[in-house]
Coordinates of C-alpha atoms and ligand atoms in Angstrom, one line a residue:
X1 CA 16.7 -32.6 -22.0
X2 CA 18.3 -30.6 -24.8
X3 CA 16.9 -27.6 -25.5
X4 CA 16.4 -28.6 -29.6
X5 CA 14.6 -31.6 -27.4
X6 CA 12.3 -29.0 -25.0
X7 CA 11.7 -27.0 -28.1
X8 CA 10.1 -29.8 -29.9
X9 CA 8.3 -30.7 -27.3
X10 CA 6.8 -27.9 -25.9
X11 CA 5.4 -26.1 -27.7
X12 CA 1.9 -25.4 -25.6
X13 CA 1.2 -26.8 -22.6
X14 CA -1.6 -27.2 -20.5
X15 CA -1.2 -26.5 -16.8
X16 CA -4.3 -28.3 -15.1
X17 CA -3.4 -28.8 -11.7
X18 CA -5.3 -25.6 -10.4
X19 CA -7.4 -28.0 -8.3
X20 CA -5.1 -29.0 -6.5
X21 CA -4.6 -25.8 -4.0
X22 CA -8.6 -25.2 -4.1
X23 CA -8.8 -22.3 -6.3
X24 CA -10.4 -23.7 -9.3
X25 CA -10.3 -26.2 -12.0
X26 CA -9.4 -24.1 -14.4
X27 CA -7.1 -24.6 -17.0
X28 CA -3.7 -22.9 -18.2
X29 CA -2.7 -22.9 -22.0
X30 CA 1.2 -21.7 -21.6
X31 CA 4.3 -21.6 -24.2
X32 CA 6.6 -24.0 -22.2
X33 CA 10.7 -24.5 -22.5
X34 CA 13.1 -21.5 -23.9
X35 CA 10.9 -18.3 -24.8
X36 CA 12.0 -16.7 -27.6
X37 CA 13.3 -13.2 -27.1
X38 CA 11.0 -10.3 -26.5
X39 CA 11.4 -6.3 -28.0
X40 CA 10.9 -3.7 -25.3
X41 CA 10.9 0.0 -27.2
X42 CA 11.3 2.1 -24.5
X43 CA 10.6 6.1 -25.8
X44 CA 12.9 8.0 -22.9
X45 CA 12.2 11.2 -24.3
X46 CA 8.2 11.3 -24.3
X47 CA 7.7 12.0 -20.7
X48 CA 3.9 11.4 -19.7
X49 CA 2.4 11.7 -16.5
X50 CA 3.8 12.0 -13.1
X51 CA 3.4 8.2 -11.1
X52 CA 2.9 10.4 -7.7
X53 CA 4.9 8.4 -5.1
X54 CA 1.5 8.2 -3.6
X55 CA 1.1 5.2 -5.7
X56 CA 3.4 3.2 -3.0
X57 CA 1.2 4.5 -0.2
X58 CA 1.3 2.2 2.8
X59 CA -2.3 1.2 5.0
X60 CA -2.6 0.1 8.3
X61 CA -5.4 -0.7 10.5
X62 CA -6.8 -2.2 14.0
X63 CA -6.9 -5.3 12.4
X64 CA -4.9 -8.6 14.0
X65 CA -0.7 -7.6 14.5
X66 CA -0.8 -4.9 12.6
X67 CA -1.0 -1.8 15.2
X68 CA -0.2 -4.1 18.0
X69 CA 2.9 -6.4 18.1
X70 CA 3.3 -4.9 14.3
X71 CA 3.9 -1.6 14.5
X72 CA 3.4 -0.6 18.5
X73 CA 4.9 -3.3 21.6
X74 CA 4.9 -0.4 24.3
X75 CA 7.4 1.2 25.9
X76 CA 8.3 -1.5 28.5
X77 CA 8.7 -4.2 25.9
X78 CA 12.1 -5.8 25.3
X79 CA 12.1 -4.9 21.6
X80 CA 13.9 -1.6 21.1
X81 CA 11.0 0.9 20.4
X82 CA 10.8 4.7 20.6
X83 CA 7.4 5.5 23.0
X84 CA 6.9 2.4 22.0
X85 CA 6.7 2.0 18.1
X86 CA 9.4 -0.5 17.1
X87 CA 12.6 0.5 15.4
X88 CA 13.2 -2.0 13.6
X89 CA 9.9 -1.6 11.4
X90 CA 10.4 2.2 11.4
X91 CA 14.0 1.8 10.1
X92 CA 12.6 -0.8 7.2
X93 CA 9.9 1.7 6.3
X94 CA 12.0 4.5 6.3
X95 CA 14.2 2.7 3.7
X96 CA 11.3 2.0 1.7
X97 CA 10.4 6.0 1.6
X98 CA 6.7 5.4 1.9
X99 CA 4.8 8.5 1.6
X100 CA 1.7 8.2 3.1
X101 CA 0.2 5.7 6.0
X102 CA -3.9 5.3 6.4
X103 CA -5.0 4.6 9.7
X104 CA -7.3 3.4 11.4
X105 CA -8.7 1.4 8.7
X106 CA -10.5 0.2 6.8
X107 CA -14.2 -1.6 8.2
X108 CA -12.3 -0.6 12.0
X109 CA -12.6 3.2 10.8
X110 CA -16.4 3.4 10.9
X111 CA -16.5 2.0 14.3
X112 CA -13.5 4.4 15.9
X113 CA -14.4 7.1 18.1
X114 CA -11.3 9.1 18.2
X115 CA -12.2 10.9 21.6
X116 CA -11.4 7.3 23.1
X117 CA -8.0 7.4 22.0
X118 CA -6.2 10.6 23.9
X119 CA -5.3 11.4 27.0
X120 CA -3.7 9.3 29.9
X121 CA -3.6 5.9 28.2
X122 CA -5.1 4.1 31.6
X123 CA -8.2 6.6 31.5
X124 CA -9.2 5.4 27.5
X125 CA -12.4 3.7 27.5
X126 CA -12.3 0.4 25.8
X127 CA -14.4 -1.5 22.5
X128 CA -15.1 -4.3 20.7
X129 CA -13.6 -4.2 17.4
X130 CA -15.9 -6.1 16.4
X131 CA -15.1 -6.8 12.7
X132 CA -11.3 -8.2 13.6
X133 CA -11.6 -11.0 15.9
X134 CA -13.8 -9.5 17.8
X135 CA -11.3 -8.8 20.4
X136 CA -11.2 -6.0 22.9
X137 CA -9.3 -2.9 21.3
X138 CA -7.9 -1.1 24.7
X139 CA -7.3 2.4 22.7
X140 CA -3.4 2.6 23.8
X141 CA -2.4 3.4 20.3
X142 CA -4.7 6.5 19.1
X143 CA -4.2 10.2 17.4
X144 CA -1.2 11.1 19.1
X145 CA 0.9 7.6 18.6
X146 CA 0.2 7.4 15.1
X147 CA 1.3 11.1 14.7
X148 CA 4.2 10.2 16.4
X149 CA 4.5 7.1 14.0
X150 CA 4.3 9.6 10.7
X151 CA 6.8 11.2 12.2
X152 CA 9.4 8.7 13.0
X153 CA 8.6 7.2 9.6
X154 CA 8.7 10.8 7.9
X155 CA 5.7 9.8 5.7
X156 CA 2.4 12.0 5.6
X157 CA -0.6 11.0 7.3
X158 CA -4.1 9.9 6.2
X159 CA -6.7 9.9 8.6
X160 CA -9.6 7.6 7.9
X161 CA -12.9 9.4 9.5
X162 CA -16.2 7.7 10.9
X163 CA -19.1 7.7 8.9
X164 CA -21.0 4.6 10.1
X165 CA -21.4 5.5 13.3
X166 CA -19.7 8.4 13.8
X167 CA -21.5 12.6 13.5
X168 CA -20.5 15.0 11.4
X169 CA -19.5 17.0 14.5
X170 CA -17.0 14.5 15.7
X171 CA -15.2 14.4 12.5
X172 CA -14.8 17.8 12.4
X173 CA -13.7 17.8 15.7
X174 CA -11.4 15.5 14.9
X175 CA -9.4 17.6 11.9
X176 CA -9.9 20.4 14.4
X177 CA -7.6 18.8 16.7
X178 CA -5.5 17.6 14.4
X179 CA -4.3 20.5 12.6
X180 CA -5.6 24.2 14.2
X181 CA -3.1 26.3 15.8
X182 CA -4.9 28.9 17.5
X183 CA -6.9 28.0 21.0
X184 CA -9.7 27.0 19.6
X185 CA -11.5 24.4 22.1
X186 CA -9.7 21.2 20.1
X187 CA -6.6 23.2 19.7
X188 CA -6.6 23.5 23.3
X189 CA -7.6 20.0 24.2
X190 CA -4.7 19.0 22.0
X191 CA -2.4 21.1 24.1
X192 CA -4.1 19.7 27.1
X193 CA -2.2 16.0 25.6
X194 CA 0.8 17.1 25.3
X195 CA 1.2 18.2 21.8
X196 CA 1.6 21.9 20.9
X197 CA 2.2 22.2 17.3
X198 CA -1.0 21.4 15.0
X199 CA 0.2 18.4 12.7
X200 CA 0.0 18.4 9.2
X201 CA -3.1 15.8 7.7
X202 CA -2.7 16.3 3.8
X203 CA -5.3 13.1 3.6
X204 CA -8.4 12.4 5.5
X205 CA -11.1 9.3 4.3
X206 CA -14.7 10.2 4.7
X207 CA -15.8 6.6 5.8
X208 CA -14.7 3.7 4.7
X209 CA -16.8 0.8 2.5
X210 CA -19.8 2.5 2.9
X211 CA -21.8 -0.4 1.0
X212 CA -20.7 -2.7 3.1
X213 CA -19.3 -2.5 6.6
X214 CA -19.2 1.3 6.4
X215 CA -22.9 1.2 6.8
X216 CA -24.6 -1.2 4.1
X217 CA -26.0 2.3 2.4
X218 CA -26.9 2.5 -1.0
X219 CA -25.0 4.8 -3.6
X220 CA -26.8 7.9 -3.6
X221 CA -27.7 7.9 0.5
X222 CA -23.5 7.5 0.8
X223 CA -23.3 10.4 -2.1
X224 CA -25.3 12.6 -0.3
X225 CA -23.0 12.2 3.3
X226 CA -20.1 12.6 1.5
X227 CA -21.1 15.7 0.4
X228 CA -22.2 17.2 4.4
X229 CA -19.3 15.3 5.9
X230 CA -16.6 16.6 3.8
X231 CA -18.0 20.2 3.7
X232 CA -17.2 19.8 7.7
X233 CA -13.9 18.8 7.4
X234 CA -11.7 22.1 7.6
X235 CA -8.8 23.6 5.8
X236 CA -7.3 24.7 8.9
X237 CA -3.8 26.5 9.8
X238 CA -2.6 26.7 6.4
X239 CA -3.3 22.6 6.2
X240 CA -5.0 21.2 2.8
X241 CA -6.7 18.5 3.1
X242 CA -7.4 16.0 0.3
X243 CA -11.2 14.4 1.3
X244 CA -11.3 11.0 -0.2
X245 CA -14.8 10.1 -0.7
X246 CA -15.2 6.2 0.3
X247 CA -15.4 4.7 -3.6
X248 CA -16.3 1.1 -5.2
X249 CA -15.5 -2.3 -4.6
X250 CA -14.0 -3.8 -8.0
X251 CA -15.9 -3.2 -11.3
X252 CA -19.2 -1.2 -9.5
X253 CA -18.8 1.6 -11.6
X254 CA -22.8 2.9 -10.8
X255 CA -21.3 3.7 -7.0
X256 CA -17.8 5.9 -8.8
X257 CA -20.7 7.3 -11.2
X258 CA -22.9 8.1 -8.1
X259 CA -20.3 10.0 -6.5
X260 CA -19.0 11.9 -9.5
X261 CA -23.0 13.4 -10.4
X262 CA -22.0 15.6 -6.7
X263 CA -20.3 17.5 -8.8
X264 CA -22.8 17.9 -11.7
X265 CA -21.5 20.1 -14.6
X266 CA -19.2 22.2 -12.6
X267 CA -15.9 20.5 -13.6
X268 CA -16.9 20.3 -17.2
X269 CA -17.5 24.5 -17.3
X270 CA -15.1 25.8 -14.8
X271 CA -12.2 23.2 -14.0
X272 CA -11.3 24.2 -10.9
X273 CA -7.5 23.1 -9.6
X274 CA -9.3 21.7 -5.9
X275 CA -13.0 20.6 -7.0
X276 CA -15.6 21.0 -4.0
X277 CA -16.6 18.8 -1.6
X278 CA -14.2 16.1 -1.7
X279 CA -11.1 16.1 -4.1
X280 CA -10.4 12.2 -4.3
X281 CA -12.5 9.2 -4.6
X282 CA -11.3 5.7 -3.6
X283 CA -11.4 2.3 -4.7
X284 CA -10.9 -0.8 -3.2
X285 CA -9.5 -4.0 -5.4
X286 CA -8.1 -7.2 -3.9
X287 CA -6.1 -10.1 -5.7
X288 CA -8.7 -13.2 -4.9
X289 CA -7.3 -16.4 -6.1
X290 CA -11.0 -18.3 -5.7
X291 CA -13.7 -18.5 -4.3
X292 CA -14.0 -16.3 -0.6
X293 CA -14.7 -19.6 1.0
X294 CA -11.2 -21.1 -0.3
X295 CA -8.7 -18.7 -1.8
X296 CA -6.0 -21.2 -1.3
X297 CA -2.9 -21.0 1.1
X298 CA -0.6 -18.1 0.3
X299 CA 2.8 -20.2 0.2
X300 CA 1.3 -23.5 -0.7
X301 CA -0.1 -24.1 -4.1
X302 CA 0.8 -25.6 -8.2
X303 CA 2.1 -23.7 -10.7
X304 CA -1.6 -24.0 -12.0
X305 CA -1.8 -21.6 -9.1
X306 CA 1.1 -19.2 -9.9
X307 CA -0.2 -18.2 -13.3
X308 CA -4.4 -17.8 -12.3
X309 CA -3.5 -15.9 -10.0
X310 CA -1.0 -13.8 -11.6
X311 CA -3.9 -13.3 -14.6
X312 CA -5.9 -11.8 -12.0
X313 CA -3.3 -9.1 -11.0
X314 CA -3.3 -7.6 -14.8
X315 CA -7.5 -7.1 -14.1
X316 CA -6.2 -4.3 -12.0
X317 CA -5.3 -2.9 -15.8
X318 CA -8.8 -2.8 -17.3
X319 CA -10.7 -2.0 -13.5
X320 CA -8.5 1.3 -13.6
X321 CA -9.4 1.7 -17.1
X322 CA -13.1 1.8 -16.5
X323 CA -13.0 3.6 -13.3
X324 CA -11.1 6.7 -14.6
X325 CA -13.6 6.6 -18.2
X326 CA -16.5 7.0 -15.7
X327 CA -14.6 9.5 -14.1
X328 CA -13.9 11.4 -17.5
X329 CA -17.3 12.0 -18.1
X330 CA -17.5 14.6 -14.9
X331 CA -14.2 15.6 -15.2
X332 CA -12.2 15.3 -18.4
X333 CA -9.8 17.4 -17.3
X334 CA -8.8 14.8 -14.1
X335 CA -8.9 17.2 -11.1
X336 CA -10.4 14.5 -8.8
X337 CA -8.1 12.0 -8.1
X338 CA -8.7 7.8 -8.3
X339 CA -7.4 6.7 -5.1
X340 CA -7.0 2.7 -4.6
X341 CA -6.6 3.0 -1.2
X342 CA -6.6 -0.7 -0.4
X343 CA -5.0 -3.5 -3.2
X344 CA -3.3 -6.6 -2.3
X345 CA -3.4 -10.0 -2.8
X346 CA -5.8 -12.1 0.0
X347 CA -5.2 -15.6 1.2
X348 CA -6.8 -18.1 3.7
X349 CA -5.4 -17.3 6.8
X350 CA -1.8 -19.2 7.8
X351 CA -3.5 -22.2 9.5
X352 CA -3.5 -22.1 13.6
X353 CA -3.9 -18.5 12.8
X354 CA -7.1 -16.3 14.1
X355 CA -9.3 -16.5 11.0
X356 CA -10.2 -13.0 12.0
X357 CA -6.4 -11.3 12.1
X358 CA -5.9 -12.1 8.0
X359 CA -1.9 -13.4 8.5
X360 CA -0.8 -14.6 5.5
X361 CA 3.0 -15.8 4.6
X362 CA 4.3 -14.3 1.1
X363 CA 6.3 -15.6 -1.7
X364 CA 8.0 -14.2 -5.2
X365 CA 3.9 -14.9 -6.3
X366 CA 2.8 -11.9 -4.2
X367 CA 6.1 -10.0 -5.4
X368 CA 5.1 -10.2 -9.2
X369 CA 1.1 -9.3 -8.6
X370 CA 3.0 -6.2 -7.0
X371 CA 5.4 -5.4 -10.0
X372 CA 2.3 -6.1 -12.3
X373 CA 0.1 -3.8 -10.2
X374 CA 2.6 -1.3 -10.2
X375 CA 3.1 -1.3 -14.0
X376 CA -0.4 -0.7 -14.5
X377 CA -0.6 1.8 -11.9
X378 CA 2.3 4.1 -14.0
X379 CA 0.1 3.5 -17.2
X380 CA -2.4 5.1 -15.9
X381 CA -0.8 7.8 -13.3
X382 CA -2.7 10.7 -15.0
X383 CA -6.1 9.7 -13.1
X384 CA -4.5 7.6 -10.2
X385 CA -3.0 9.5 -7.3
X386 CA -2.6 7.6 -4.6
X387 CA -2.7 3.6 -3.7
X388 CA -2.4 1.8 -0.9
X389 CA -1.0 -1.4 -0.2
X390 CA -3.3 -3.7 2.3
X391 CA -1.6 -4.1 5.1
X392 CA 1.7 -3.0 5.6
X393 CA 3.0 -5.5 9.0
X394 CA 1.3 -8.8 9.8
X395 CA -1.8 -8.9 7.4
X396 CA -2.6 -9.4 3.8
X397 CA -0.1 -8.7 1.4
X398 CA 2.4 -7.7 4.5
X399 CA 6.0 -6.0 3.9
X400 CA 7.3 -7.1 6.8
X401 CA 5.9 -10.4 8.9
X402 CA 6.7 -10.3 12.4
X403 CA 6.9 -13.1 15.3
X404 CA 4.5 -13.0 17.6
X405 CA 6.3 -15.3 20.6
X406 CA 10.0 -13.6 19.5
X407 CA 9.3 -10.6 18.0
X408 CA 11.5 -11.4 14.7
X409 CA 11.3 -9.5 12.1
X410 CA 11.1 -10.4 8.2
X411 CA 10.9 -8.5 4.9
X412 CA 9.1 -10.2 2.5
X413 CA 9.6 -10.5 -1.0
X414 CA 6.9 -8.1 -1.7
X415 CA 9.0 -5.4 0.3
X416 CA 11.5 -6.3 -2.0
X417 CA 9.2 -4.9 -5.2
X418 CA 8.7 -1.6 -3.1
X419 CA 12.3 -1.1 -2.3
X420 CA 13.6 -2.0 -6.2
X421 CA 10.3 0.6 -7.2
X422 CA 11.7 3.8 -5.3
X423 CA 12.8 5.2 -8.5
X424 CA 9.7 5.5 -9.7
X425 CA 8.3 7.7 -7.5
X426 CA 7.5 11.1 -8.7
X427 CA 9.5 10.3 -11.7
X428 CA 7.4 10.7 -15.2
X429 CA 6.0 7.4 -17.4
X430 CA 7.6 6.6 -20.4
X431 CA 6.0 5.0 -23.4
X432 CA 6.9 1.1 -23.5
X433 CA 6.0 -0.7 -26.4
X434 CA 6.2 -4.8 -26.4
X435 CA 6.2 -6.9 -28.4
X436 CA 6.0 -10.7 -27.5
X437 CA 6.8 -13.5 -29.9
X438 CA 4.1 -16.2 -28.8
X439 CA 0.8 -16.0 -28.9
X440 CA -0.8 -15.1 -25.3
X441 CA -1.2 -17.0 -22.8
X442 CA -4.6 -17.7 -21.0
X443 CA -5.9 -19.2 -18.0
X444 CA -9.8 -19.9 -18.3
X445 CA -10.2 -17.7 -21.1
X446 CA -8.1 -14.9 -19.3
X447 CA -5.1 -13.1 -21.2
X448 CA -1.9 -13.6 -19.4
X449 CA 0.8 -11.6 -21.0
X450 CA 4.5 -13.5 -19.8
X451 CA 6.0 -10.1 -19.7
X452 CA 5.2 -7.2 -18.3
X453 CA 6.9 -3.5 -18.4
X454 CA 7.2 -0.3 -17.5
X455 CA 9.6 2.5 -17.2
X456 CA 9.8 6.5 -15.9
X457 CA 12.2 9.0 -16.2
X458 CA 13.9 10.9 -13.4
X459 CA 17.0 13.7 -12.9
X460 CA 19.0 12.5 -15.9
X461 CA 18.0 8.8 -15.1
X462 CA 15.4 6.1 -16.2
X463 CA 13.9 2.9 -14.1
X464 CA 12.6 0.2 -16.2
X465 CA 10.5 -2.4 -14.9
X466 CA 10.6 -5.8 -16.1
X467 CA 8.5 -8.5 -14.7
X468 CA 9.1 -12.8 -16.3
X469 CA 5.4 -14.1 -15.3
X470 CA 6.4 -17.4 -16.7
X471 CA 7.2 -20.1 -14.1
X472 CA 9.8 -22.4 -15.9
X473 CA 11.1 -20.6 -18.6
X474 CA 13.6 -17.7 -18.6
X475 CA 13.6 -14.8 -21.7
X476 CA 16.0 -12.5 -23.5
X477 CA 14.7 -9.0 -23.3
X478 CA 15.6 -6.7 -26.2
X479 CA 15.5 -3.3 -24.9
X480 CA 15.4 -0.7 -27.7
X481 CA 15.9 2.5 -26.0
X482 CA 14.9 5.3 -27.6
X483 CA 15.6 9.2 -27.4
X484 CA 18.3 9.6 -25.1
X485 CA 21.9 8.8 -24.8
X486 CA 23.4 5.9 -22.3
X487 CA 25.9 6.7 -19.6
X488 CA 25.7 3.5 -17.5
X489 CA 23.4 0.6 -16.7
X490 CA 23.1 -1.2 -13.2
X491 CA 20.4 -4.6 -13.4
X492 CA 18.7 -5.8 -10.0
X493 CA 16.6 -8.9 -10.0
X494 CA 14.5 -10.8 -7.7
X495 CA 13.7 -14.4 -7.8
X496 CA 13.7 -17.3 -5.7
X497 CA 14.3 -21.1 -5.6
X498 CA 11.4 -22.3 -5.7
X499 CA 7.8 -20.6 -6.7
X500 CA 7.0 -21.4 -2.8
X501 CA 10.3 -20.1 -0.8
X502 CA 9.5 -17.7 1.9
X503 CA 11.5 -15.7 4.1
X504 CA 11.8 -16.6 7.4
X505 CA 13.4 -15.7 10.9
X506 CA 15.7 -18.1 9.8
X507 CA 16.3 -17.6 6.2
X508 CA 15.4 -13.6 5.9
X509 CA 17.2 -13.7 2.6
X510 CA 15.2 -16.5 0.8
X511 CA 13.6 -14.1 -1.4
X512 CA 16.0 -11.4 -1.8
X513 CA 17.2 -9.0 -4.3
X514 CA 20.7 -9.8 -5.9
X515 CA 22.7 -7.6 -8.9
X516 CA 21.6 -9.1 -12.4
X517 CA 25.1 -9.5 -14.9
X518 CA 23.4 -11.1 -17.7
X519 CA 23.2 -7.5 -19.4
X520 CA 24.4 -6.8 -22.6
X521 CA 25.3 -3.6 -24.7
X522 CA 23.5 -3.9 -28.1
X523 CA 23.6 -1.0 -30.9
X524 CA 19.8 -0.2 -29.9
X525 CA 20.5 -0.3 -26.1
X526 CA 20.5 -3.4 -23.9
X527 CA 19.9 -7.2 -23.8
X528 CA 19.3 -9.1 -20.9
X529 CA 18.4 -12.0 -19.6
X530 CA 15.4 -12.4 -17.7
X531 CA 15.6 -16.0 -15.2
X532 CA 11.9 -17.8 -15.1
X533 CA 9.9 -16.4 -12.4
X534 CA 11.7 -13.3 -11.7
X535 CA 11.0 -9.6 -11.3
X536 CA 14.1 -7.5 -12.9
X537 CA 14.9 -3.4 -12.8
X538 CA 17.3 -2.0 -15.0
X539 CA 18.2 1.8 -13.9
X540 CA 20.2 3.7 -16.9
X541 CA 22.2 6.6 -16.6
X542 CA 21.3 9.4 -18.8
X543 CA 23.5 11.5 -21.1
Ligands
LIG1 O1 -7.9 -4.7 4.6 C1 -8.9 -5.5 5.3 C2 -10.3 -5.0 5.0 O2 -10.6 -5.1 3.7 C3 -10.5 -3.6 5.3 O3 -10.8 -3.3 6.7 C4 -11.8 -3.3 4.5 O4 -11.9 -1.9 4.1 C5 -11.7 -4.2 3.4 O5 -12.8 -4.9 3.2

């Protein structure tokens, strides 16, 4: 078809095969063929906020392959592993630069009892976990390996404490032994395993889900708890700790508002730099493509599909919105942080799979909820300061899949987003102002922009995210780039053959990231092309 003939023809169409992968019958109205270009002002000299590189935070839990066969295979496996943790995964983290890791979950965390997890690994007791799989956890991995993990990974640790079922005592028992130097009776018992120096914990989680499998409580019984367990967990040894109070699920904005009336009036009077008892509060949002029963297949569904869900990654927009303006009311001058310590997209399970270990494949559609995420998460990096992805090997929105009967390894293309994001971290947000020919798209009455942005500034240099949400149709981008001088471009993008493609054992590079040349020089700054489905940095030099 000639593209005078696509033109004519397509003006709108309607994508209605949603159906089809069991999300939903609802119905697409999309632009279709050639896009006309789109104007990207980009102001490089209006540095806002900081997007903390705790914004590409990492979690992992007891939860299916993640800790085990994922991350830890033991000393006498055939893998190559250091005490056991696997190299390979350590060397692909470390190339990612994550700066933070939670452990040990998640709904696992309010069942842990950390005691069980030291000493001689033949003498820890077992338990059920009983919300993954109900399988037999055997404690091998505990404090001490996932210490040892931070450090191989050179990330900083957040511990997750036990509210559910766990005492006040035992959590600050547990930061006790963590990070105290002196011989005080954890210190000692910490010795006692084989580790001398006190580690560093700049994070620690006071429960987890604490409406739900945290303890079913209600908002002001977890408020109050937060409150006595955080005053219990100890600045020790020169280490800070950031509490994280365990926060909403999605839009409940009477559980963020029940946790920010702990600290009454005092932030509005006397803004203090490290507000008392807990200095962060969490929230947990995942990318749901139906309903719970049938979120569809992760690697198998329509381009009806492809756009509903990617309208329900820009939600993440608006949830952060409304979460930091409840927030504001407490604290308008943003001294608690909003920590979304668990985001991702969340698939049926791969069939053959244990419904209870959440393995999912992933494909460029998880990549570009990622980029999307991540330009909403710069947008609003004044109040956001950490979030982590759910889970980082072998479960939900995974950066790395591995085999369980060979071990192989894969990145997936959501890795990819990470690895082309590193820029971004701790660089400042820049204003982007777009400005998109068609009218918007929508999917059941949702906005779907087809472009989304975002840029930062860094040491004389600039990132700029851009991100083509439309399946079929490639764009120009007009970059007007404002308030500083050029010295150099370099474009990366990441797309694939198909919507579907996945990396595999076999095909690893599938879904890989490849140098862009359809740049241009323009007198306002750059042009480039964008291919259909495709998630594209540009990094500028700065004079
Ligand atoms: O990430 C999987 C689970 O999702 C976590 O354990 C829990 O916190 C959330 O419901």
């Amino acid at each position: 078809m000639t593209t005078a003939n696509r033109r004519r023809s397509l003006a709108t169409a309607l994508v209605s095969s949603l159906s089809a992968d069991g999300a939903s019958a609802e119905r697409a109205e999309l632009p279709t063929g050639p896009l006309s270009p789109a104007r990207v002002v980009v102001d490089l000299d209006l540095p806002g906020a900081t997007i903390s590189r705790h914004l590409y935070g990492h979690f992992a839990e007891h939860l299916g392959r993640c800790i085990y066969g994922g991350f830890f295979v033991g000393e006498d496996s055939e893998i190559p592993n250091t005490r056991g943790i696997r190299d390979d995964v350590v060397a692909a983290l470390r190339a990612l630069h994550i700066p933070n890791l939670r452990w040990p979950g998640g709904c696992f965390a309010d069942e842990y009892h950390w005691k069980d997890g030291i000493g001689p690994r033949e003498q820890r007791p077992r338990m059920v976990n009983s919300h993954w799989g109900d399988v037999v956890e055997d404690n091998s991995f505990g404090t001490h390996e996932f210490l040892d993990l931070v450090e191989l990974l050179d990330t900083e640790a957040y511990v997750n404490g036990n509210v559910g079922s766990g005492t006040v005592q035992e959590m600050s028992e547990w930061i006790e032994y963590l990070t105290r130097a002196d011989d005080s009776p954890m210190a000692a018992l910490r010795r006692a395993n084989g580790r001398d120096e006190p580690w560093k914990v700049p994070f620690f989680g006071i429960g987890n889900e604490s409406w739900g499998c945290g303890g079913n409580m209600r908002a002001e019984d977890y408020a109050a708890l937060a409150r006595q367990y955080s005053t219990f967990v100890r600045d020790h040894a020169g280490n800070q700790v950031t509490r994280i109070a365990a926060g909403a699920a999605d839009g409940d904005l009477a559980w963020t508002e029940s946790l920010m009336q702990v600290f009454g009036e005092s932030l509005i009077e006397r803004p203090e730099a490290r507000p008392n008892p807990f200095q962060a509060i969490s929230l947990h949002h995942y990318t749901v493509s139906g309903p719970w029963a049938e979120k569809g297949n992760a690697a198998d569904f329509t381009e009806g599909g492809w756009y509903l869900t990617l309208s329900r990654a820009y939600e993440i927009d608006a949830l952060l919105a409304r979460h930091s303006t409840a927030m504001d009311r407490y604290d308008p001058y943003r001294t608690v942080g909003l920590v979304l310590d668990e985001w991702g997209t969340w698939w049926d399970v791969e069939p053959g799979t244990n419904p209870g270990f959440l393995y999912q494949q992933n494909t460029l559609r998880d990549a570009l909820v990622a980029s999307i995420h991540f330009d909403a998460f710069h947008r609003h990096a004044g109040r956001l300061t950490m979030a982590n992805i759910a889970q980082t090997v072998n479960v939900l929105q995974a950066m790395i899949l591995t085999d369980p009967d060979t071990g192989a390894l894969v990145l997936t293309p959501s890795y990819h987003v990470f690895a082309m994001n590193v820029g971004h971290h701790d660089a400042a947000a820049v204003p982007v102002h777009l400005t998109l020919p068609e009218r918007t798209a929508s999917v059941d009455g949702r906005e779907l922009p087809l472009l989304s942005a975002s840029a930062s500034v860094k040491d004389g240099s600039a990132l700029i995210s851009l991100t083509n949400v439309h399946a079929t149709a490639g764009r120009t981008v007009e970059l007007d780039l404002r308030g500083a001088e050029l010295r150099g471009h370099r474009a990366t993008v990441l797309t694939s053959e198909t919507l579907q493609s996945v990396n595999t054992p076999e095909t690893p590079s599938a879904v890989s990231p490849r140098e862009l040349s359809a740049v241009r020089s323009t007198p306002s700054g750059l042009e480039i092309d964008l291919p259909p489905a495709s998630y594209v940095t540009v990094q500028l030099g700065l004079a």
